[in-house]
PDB file of C-alpha atoms in Angstrom:
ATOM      1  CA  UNK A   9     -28.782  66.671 -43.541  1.00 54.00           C
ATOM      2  CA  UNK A  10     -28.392  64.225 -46.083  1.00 79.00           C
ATOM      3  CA  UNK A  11     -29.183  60.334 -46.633  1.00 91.00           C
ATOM      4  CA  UNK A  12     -25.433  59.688 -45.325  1.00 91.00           C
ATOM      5  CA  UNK A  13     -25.237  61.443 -41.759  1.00 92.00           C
ATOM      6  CA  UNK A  14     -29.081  59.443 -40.649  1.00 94.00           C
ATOM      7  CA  UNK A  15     -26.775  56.480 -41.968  1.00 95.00           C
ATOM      8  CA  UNK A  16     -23.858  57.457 -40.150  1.00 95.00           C
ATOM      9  CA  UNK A  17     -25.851  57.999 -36.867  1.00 94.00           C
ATOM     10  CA  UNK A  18     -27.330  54.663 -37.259  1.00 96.00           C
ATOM     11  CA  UNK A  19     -24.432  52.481 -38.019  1.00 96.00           C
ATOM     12  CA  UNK A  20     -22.521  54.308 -35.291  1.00 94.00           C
ATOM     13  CA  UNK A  21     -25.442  53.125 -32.673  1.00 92.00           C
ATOM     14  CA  UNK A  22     -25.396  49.500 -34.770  1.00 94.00           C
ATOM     15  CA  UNK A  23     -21.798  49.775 -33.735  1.00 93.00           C
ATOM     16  CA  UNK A  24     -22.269  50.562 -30.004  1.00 88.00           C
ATOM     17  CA  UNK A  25     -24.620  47.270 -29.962  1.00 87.00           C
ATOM     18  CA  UNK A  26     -22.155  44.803 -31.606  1.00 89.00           C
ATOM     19  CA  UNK A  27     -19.683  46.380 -29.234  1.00 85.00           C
ATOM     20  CA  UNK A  28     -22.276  45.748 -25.995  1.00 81.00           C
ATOM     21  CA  UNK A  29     -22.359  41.980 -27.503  1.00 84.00           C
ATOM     22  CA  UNK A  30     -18.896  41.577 -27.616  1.00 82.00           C
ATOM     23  CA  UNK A  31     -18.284  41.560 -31.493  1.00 87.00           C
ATOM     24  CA  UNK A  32     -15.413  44.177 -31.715  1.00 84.00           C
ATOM     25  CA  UNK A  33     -11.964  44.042 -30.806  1.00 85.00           C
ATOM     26  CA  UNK A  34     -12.423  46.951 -28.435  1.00 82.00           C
ATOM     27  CA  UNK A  35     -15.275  47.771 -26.770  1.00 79.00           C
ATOM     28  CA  UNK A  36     -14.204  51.505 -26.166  1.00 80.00           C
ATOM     29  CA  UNK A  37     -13.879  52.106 -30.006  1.00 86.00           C
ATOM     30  CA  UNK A  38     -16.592  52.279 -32.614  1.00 91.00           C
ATOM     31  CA  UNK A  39     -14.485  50.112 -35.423  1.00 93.00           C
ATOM     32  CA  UNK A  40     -16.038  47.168 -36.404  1.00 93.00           C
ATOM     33  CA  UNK A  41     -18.219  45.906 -39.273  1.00 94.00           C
ATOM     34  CA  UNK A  42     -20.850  48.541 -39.396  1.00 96.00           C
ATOM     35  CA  UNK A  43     -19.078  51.566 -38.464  1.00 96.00           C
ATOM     36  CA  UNK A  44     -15.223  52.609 -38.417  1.00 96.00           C
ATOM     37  CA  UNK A  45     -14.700  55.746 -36.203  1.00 94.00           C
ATOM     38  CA  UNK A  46     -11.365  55.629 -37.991  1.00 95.00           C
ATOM     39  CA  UNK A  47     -12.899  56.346 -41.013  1.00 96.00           C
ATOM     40  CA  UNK A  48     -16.423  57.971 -40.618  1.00 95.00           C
ATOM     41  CA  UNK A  49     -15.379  60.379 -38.173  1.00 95.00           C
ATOM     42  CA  UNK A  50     -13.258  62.350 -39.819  1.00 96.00           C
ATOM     43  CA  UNK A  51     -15.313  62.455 -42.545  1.00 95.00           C
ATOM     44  CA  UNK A  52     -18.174  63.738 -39.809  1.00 96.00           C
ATOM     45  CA  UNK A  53     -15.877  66.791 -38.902  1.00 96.00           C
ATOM     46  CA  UNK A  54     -15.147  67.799 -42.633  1.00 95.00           C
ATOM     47  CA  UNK A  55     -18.592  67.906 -43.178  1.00 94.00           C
ATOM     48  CA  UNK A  56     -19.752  69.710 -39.612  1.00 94.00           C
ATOM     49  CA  UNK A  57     -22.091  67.052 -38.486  1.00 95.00           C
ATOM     50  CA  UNK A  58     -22.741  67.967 -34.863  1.00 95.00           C
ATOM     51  CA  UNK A  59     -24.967  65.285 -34.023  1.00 94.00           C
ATOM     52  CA  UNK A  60     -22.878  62.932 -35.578  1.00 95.00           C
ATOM     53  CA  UNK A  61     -19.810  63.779 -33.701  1.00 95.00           C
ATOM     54  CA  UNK A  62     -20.954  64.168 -30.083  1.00 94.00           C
ATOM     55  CA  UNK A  63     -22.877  60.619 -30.547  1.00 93.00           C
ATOM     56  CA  UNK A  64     -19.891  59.132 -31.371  1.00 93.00           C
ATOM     57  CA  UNK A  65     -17.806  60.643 -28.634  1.00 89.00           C
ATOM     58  CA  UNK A  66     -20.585  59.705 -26.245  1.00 89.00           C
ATOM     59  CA  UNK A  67     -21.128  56.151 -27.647  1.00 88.00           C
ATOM     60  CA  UNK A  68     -17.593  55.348 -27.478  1.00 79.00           C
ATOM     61  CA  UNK A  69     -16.271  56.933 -24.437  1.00 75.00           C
ATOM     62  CA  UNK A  70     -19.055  56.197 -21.899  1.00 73.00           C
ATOM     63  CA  UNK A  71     -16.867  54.763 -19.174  1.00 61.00           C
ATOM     64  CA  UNK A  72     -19.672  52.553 -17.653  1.00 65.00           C
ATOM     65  CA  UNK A  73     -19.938  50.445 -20.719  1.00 64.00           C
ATOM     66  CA  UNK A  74     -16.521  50.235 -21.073  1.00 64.00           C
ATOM     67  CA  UNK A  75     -15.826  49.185 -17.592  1.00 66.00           C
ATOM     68  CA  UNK A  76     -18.525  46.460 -18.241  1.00 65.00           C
ATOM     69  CA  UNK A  77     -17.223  45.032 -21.286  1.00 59.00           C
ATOM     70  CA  UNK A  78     -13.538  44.941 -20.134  1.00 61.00           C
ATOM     71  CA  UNK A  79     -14.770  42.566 -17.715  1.00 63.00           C
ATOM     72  CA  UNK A  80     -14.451  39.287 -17.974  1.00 50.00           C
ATOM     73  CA  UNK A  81     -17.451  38.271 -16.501  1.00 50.00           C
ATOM     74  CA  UNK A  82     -20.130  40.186 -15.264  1.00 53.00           C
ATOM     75  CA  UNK A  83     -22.643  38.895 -12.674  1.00 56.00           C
ATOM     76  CA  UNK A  84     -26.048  40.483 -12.672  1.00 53.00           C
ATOM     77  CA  UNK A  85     -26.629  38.975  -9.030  1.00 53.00           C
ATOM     78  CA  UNK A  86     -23.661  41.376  -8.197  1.00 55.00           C
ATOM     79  CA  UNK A  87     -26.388  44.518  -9.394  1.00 52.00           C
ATOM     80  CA  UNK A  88     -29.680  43.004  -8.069  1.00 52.00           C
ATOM     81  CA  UNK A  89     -27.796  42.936  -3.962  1.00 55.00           C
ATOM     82  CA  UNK A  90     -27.180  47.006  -4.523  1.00 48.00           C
ATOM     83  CA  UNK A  91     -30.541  47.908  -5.361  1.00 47.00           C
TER      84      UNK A  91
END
């Protein structure tokens, strides 16, 4: 691989984290300022980047973060009473 897909992989996981902080307009999407799935992705397919491609799809679809961040609040006492 090339200088481009290491910086796809990592703005697509710098992506996942501004999504986990709340910085994106939805948290199940990787489109924001440091990665645009809109944009990248297909560009991932066209050149066959495997890696690339599943990390996105895994990053952006994981339903447990997603159910997380759609919350409005989350209360960690909530997690600490189940285990």
């Amino acid at each position: 691989f090339n200088q481009m897909a290491f910086l796809r992989w990592n703005n697509s996981y710098r992506q996942h984290v501004l999504n986990l902080l709340g910085r994106s307009k939805d948290p199940c999407l990787l489109v924001g300022s440091a990665y645009d799935e809109t944009i990248d992705l297909p560009v991932q397919y066209e050149v066959e980047d495997g890696y690339g491609i599943a990390l996105v799809h895994i990053l952006r679809r994981s339903p447990v973060i997603c159910l997380v961040l759609m919350t409005k609040r989350f209360d960690s006492s909530m997690l600490r009473s189940h285990f």
